Tab-separated table of C-alpha atoms and ligand atoms in Angstrom:
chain	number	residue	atom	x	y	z
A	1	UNK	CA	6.241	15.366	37.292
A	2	UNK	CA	9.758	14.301	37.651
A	3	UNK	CA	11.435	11.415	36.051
A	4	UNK	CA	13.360	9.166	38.077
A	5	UNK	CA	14.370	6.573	34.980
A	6	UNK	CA	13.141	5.267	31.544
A	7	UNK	CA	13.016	1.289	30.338
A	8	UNK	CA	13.961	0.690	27.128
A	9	UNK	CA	12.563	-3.166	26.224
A	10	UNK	CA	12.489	-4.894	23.243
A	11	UNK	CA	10.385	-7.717	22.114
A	12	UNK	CA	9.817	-9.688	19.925
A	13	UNK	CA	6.405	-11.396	19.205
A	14	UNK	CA	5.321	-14.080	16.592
A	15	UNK	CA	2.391	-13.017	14.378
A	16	UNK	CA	-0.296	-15.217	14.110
A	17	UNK	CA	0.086	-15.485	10.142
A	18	UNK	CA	3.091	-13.453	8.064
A	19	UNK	CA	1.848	-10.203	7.127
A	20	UNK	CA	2.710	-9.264	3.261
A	21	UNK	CA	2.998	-5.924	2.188
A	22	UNK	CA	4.342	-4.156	-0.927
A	23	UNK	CA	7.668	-3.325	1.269
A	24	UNK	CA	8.015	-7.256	2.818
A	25	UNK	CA	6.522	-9.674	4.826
A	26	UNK	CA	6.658	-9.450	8.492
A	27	UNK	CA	6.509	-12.583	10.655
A	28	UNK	CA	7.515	-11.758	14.248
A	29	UNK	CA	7.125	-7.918	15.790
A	30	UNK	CA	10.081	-7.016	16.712
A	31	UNK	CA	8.948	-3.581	18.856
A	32	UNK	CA	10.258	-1.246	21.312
A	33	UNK	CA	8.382	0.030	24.621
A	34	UNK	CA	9.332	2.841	26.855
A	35	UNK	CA	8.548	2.607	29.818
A	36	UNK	CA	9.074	5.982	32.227
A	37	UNK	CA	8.846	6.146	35.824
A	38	UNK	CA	8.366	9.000	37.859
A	39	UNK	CA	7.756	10.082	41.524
A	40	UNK	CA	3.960	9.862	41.313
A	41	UNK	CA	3.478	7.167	38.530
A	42	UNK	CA	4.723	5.018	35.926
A	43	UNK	CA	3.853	4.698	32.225
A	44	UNK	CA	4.234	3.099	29.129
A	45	UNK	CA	4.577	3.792	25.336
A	46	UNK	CA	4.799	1.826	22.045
A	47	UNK	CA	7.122	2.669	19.394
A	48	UNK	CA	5.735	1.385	16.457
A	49	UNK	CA	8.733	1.335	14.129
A	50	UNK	CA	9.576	-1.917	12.336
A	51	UNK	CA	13.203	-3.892	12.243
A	52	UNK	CA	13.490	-2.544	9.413
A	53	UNK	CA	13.131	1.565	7.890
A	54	UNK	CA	11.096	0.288	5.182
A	55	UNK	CA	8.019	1.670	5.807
A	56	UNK	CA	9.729	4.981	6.701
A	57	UNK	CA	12.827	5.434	7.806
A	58	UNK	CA	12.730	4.628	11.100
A	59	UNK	CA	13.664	1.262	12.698
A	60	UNK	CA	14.012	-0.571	15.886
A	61	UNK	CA	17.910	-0.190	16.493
A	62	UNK	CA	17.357	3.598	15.657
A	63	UNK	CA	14.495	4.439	17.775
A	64	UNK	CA	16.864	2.981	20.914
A	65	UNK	CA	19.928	5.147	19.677
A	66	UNK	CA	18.161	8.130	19.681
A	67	UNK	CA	15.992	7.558	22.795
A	68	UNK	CA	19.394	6.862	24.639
A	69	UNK	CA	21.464	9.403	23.306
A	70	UNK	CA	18.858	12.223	22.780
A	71	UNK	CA	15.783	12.254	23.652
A	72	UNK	CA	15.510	10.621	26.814
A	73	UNK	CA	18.665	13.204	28.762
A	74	UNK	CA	16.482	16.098	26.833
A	75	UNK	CA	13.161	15.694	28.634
A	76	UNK	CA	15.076	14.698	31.917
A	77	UNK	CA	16.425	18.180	32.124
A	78	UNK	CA	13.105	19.541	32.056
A	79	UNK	CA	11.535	21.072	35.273
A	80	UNK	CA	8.200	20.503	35.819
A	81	UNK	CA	7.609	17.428	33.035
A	82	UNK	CA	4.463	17.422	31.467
A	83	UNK	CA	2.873	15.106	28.199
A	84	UNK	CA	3.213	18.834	26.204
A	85	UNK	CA	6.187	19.961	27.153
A	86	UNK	CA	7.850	16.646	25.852
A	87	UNK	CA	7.623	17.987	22.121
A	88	UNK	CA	9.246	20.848	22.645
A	89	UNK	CA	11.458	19.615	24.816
A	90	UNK	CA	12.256	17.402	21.468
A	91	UNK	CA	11.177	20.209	18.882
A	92	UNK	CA	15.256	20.725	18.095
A	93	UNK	CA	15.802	17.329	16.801
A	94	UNK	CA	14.625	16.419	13.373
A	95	UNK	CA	12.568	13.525	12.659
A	96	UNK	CA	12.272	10.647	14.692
A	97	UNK	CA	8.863	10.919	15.005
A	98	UNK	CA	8.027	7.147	16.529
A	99	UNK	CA	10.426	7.325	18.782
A	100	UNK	CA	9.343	10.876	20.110
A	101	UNK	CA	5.292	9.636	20.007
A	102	UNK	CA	7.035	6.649	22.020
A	103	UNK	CA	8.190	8.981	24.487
A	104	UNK	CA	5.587	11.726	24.659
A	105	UNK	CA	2.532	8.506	25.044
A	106	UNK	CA	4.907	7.052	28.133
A	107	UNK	CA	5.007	10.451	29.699
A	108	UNK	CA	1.407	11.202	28.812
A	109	UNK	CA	-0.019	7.815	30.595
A	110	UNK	CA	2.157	8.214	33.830
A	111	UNK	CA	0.664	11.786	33.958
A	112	UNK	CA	-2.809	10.460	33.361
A	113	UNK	CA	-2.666	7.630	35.753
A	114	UNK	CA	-1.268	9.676	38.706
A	115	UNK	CA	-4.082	12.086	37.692
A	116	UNK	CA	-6.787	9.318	37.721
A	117	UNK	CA	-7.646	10.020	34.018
A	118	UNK	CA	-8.412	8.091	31.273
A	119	UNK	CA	-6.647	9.110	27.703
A	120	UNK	CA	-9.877	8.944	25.837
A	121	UNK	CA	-11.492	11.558	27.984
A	122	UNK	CA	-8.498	13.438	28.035
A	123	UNK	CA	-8.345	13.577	23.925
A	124	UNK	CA	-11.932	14.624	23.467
A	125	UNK	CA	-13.514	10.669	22.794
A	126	UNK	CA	-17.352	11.071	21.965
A	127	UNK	CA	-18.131	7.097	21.603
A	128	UNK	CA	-17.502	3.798	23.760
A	129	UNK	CA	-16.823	1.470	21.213
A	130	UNK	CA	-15.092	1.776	17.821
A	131	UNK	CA	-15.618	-0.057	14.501
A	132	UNK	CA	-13.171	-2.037	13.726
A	133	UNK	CA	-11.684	-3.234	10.023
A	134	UNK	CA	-9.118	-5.046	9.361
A	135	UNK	CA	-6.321	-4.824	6.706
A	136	UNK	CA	-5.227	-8.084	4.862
A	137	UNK	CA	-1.559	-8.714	3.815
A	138	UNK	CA	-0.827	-9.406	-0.459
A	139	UNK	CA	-1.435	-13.758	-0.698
A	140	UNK	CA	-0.244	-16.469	-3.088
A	141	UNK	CA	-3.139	-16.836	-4.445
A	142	UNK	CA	-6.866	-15.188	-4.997
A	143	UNK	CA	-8.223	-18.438	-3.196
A	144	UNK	CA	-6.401	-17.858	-0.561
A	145	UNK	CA	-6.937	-14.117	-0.274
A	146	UNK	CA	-10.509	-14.990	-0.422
A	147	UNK	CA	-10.541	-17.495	2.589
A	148	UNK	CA	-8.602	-15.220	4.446
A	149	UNK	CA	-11.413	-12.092	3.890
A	150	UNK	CA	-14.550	-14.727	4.770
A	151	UNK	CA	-12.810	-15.513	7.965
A	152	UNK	CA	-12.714	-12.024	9.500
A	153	UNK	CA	-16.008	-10.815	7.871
A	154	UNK	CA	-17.397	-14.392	9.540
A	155	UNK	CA	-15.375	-12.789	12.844
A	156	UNK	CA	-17.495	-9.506	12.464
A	157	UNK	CA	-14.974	-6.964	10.844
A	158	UNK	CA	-17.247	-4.383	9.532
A	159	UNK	CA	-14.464	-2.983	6.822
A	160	UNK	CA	-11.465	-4.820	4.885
A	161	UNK	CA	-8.520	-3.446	3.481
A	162	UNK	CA	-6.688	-5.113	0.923
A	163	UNK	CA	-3.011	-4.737	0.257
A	164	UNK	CA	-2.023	-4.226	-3.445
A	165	UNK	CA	1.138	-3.601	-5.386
A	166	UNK	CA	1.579	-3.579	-8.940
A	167	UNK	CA	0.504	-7.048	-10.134
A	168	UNK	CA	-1.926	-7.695	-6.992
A	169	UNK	CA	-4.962	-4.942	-7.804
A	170	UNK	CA	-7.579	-5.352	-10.008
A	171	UNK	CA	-7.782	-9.140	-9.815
A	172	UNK	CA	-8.258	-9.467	-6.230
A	173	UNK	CA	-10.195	-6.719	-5.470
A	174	UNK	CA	-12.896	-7.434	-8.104
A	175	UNK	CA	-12.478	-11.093	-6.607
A	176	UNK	CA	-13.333	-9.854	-3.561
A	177	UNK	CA	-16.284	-7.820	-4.499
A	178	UNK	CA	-17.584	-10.726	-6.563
A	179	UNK	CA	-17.387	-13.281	-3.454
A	180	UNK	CA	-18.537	-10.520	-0.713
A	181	UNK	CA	-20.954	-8.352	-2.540
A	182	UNK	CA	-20.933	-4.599	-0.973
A	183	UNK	CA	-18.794	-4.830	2.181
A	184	UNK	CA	-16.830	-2.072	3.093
A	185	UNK	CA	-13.589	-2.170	0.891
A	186	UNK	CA	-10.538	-0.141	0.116
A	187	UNK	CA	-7.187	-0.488	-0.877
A	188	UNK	CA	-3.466	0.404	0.481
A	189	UNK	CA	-0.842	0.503	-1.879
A	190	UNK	CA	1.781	1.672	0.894
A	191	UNK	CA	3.742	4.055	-2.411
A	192	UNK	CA	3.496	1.294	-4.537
A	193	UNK	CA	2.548	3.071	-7.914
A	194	UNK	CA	3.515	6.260	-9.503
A	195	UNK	CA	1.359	8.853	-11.043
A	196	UNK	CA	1.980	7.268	-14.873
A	197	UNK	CA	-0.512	4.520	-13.233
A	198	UNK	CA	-2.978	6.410	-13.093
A	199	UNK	CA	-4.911	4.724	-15.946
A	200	UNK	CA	-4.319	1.394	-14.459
A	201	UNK	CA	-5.867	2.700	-11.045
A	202	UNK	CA	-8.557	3.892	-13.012
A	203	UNK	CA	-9.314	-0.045	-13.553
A	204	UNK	CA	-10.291	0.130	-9.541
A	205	UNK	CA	-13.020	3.025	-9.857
A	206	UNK	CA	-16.166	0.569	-10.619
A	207	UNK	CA	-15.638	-1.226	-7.991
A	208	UNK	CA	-16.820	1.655	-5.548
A	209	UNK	CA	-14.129	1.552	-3.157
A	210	UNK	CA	-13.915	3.739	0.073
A	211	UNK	CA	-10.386	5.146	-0.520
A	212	UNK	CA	-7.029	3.987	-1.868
A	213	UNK	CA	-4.439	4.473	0.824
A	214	UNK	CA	-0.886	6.076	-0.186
A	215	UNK	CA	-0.885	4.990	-4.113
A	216	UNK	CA	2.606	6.916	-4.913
A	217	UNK	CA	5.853	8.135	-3.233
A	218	UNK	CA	5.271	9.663	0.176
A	219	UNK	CA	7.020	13.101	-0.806
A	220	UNK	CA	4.889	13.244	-4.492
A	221	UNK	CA	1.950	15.410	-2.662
A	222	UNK	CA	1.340	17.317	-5.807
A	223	UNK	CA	1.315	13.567	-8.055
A	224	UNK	CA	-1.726	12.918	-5.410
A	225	UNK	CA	-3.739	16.031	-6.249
A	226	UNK	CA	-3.027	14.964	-9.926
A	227	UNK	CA	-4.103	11.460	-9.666
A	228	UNK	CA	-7.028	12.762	-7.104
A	229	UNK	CA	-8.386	14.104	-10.755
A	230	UNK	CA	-7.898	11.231	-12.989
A	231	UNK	CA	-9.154	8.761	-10.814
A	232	UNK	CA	-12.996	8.223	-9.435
A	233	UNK	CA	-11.871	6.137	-5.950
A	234	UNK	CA	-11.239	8.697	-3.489
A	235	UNK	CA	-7.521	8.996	-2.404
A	236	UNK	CA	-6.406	8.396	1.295
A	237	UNK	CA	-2.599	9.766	2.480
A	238	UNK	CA	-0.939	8.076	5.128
A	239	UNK	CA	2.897	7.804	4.892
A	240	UNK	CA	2.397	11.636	3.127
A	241	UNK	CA	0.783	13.072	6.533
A	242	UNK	CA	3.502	13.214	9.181
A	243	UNK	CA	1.944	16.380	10.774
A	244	UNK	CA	-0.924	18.748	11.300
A	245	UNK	CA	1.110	21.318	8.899
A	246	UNK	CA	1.588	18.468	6.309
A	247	UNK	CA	-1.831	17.287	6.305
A	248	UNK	CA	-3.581	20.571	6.446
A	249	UNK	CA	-1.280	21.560	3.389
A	250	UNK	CA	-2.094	18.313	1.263
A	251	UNK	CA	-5.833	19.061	1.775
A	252	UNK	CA	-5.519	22.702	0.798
A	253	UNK	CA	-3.574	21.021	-2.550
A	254	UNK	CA	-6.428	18.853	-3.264
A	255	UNK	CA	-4.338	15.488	-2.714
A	256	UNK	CA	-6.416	13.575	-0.655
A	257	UNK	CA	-10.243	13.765	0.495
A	258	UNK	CA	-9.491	11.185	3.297
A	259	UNK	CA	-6.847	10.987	5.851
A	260	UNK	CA	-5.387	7.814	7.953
A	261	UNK	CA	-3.912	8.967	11.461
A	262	UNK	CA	-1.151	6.485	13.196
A	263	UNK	CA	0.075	8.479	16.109
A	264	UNK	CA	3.480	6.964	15.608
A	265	UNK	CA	3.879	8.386	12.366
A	266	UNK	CA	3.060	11.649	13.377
A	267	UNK	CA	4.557	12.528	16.366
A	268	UNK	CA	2.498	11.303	19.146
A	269	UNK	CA	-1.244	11.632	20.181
A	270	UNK	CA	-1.318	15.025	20.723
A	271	UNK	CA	-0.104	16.267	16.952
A	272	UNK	CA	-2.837	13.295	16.086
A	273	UNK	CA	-5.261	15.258	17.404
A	274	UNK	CA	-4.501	18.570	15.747
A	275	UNK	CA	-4.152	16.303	12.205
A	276	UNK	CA	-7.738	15.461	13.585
A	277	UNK	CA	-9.011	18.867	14.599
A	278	UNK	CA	-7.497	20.077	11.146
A	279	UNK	CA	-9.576	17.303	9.009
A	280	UNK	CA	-13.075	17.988	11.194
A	281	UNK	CA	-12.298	21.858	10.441
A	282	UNK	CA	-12.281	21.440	6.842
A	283	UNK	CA	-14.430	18.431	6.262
A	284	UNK	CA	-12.219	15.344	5.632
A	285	UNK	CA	-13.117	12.299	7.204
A	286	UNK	CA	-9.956	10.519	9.370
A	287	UNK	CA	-10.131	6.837	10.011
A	288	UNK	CA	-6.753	5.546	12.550
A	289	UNK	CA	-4.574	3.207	10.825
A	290	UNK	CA	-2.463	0.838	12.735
A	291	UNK	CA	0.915	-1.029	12.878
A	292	UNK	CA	0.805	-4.299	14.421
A	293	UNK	CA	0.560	-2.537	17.802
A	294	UNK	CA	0.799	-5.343	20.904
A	295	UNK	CA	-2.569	-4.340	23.456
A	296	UNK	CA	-0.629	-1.439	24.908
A	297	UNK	CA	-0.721	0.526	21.596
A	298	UNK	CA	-3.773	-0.863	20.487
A	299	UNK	CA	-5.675	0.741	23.384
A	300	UNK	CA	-4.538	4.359	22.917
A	301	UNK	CA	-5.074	4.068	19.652
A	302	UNK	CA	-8.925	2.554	20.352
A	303	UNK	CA	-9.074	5.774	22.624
A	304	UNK	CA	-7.884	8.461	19.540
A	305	UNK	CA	-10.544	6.167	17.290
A	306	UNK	CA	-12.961	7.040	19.368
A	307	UNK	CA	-12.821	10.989	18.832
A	308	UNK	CA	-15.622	12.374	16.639
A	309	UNK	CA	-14.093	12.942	13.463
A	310	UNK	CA	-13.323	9.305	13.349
A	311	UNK	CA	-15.915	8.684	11.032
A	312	UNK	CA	-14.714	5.175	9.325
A	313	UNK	CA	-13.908	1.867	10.470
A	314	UNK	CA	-9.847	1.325	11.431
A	315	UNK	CA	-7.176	-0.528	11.173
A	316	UNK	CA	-7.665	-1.358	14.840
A	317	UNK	CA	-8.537	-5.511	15.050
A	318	UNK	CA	-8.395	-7.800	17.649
A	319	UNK	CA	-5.549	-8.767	19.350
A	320	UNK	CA	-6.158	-12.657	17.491
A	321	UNK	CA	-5.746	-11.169	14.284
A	322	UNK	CA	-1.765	-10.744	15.114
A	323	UNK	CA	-1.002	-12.325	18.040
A	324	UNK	CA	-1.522	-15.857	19.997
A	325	UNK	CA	-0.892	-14.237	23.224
A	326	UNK	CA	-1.132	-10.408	23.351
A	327	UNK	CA	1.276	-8.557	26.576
A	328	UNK	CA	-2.488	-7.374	27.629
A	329	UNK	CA	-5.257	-8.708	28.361
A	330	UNK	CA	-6.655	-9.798	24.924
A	331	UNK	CA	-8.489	-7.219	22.705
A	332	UNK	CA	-11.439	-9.079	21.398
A	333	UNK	CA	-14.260	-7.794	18.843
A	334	UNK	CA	-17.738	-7.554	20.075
A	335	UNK	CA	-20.580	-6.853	16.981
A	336	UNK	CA	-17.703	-5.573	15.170
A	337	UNK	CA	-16.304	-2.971	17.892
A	338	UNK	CA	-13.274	-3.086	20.415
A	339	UNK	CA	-14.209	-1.329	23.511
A	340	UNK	CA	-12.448	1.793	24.538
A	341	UNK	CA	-10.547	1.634	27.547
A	342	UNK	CA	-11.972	3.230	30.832
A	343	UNK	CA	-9.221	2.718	33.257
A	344	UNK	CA	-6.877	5.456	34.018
A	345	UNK	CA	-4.078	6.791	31.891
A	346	UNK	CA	-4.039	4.314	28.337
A	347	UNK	CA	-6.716	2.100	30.402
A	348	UNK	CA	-4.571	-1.283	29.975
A	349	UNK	CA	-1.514	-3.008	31.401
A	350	UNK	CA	1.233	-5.156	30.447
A	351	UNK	CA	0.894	-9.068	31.800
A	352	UNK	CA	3.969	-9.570	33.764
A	353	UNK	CA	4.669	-13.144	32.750
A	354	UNK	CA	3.909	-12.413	29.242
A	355	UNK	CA	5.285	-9.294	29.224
A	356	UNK	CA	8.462	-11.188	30.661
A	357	UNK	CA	8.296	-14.540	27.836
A	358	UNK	CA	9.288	-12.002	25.019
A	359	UNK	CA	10.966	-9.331	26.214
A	360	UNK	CA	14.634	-9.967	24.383
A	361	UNK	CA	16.394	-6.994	25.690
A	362	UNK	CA	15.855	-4.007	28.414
A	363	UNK	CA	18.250	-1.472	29.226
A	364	UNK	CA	17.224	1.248	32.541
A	365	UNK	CA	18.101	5.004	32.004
A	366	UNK	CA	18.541	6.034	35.412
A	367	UNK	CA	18.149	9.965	35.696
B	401	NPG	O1	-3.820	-3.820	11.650
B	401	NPG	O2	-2.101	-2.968	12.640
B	401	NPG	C1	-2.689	-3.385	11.643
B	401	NPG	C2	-1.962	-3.344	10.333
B	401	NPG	C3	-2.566	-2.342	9.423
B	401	NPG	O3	-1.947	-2.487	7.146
B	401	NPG	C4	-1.675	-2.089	8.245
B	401	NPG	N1	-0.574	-1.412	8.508
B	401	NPG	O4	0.843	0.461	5.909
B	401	NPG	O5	-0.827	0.801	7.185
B	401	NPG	C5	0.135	0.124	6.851
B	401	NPG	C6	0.426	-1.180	7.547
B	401	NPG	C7	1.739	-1.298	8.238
B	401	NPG	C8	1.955	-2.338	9.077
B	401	NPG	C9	2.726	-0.402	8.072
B	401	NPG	C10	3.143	-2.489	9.742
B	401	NPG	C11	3.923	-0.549	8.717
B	401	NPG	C12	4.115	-1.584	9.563
């Protein structure tokens, strides 16, 4: 394949209700596509960094700035393009990983749609439909939180996943599991904690959660093995797992017994395929997280869900849960499953005119 040019476009996107997490509240999307074109095909990518390097240290303005400046003239000057030759093509650069999974899922869908393929066939999907959860932001109040949870498990969400942050633990999930009975719950503390809490997390073991997601600092592996020991709830790493090396190492050092994949965190599909691969090979279920994705990321990530080590519900609702009007046509939930896409390449495509009402900046990279 050869690359005749690469759209960068922002936009920006209203969320249906703000989203409140331990590191802020989001109320619009502010996101990134890619866009490449090439003589056979065109295709698109998400990048799912936030305005903001809060929840790592990637953000919008960066993503752009290195896609410009680096990444983009890097896989132009490769003969021959293909979806795997784009991280080596980037292997030099450090970091950066949404912007590279950006790049690598644009190149990866124009190569699948000129090839008539769909991504979930082409990463090993076993299943046509997904279970779907859905992860609820920190509230005001436990009344509210608790309106909030009986709406979505009244819209069919088979799992729910409560934010919590010192302060915002205990009290609402035992609210929760007092109000809902035994519905699939667990908890993401997105680093909230550190490993002196451990007797306070200990507070959340009769309460038979799945997992707790990311309790301390994303670089205290070893304080995950140790709290793996004092506490009963099984502990999940996301922000911890940025590759297949990094996740196969934090099994093999006991800190988690559950893994949560986001593509963009990790590189790209591909590398969230080995993270699976490495989690089937020794054992630990994976469940795919999610970031707010608009309908293009949702459905690549519906396609990864759909592999056969996926074995628990994910972050991946329906478009309604974030957005009024999605830049696809809408994800909706069916019996508690999205469908996996079918069609060629990620399977969905951006609506032009609502593609167009919030795109806030584009910029071509002719090549
Ligand atoms: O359903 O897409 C979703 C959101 C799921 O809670 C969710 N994502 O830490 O996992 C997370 C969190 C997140 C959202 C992180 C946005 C960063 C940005």
């Amino acid at each position: 394949m050869k690359l005749t040019g690469v759209e960068l476009r922002r936009i920006s996107l209203p969320l249906v209700s703000p989203f409140r997490t331990s590191f802020g509240t989001e109320t619009t999307r502010d996101a990134l596509l890619v866009r490449v074109v090439s003589t056979e095909a065109e295709g698109w990518g998400e990048c799912v960094a936030m305005s903001g390097p809060l929840y790592s240290s990637e953000y919008v303005d960066g993503a752009i700035d290195v896609l410009r400046r680096f990444f983009v003239p890097a896989v132009a000057s490769v003969e021959r393009l293909s979806a795997v030759g784009v991280g080596p093509a980037l292997a030099k650069f450090h970091g950066h990983r949404m912007a590279k999974a950006a790049l690598e899922t644009a190149v990866l869908d124009a190569e699948l749609r000129a090839e008539g393929r769909p991504l979930a066939r082409e990463l090993g999907a076993v299943h046509d439909r997904v279970p779907c959860g859905v992860s609820v932001g920190i509230m005001d109040s436990i009344g509210e939180l608790l309106d909030a949870v009986g709406a979505y498990l009244d819209e069919g969400y088979l799992r729910i996943k409560l934010k919590i942050q010192p302060g915002w633990d205990v009290e609402p999930v035992a609210a929760v599991r007092e109000r809902f009975g035994d519905v699939l719950l667990q908890v993401d503390a997105n680093t909230a904690y550190s490993v002196s809490d451990a007797r306070h997390l200990a507070r959340l073991d009769p309460f038979d959660l799945l997992l707790i997601e990311q309790p301390l600092d994303e670089e205290d592996v070893l304080g995950h093995a140790e709290l793996a020991r004092l506490i009963k709830t099984p502990v999940c790493l996301d922000e911890s797992i940025t590759s297949a090396r990094s996740a196969a190492a934090a099994i093999s050092l006991g800190a988690c017994s559950i893994i949560n994949v986001k593509p963009g965190r990790v590189g790209g599909y591909l590398e969230a395929r080995r993270i699976h691969d490495v989690c089937v090979a020794h054992g630990i279920p994976v469940w795919c997280g999610g970031m707010l994705e608009t309908g293009l990321g949702r459905a690549a990530n519906v396609a990864l869900a759909a592999l056969p080590g996926f074995t628990l519900p994910g972050d991946t609702s329906a478009s309604s849960r974030y957005y009024q009007t999605d830049i696809t046509t809408p994800f909706t939930l069916e019996n508690g499953h999205l469908p996996v896409p079918t069609a060629p390449g990620v399977g969905v495509d951006p609506l032009p005119d609502q593609l167009a009402a919030v795109t806030t900046t584009t910029e071509w990279l002719p090549l």
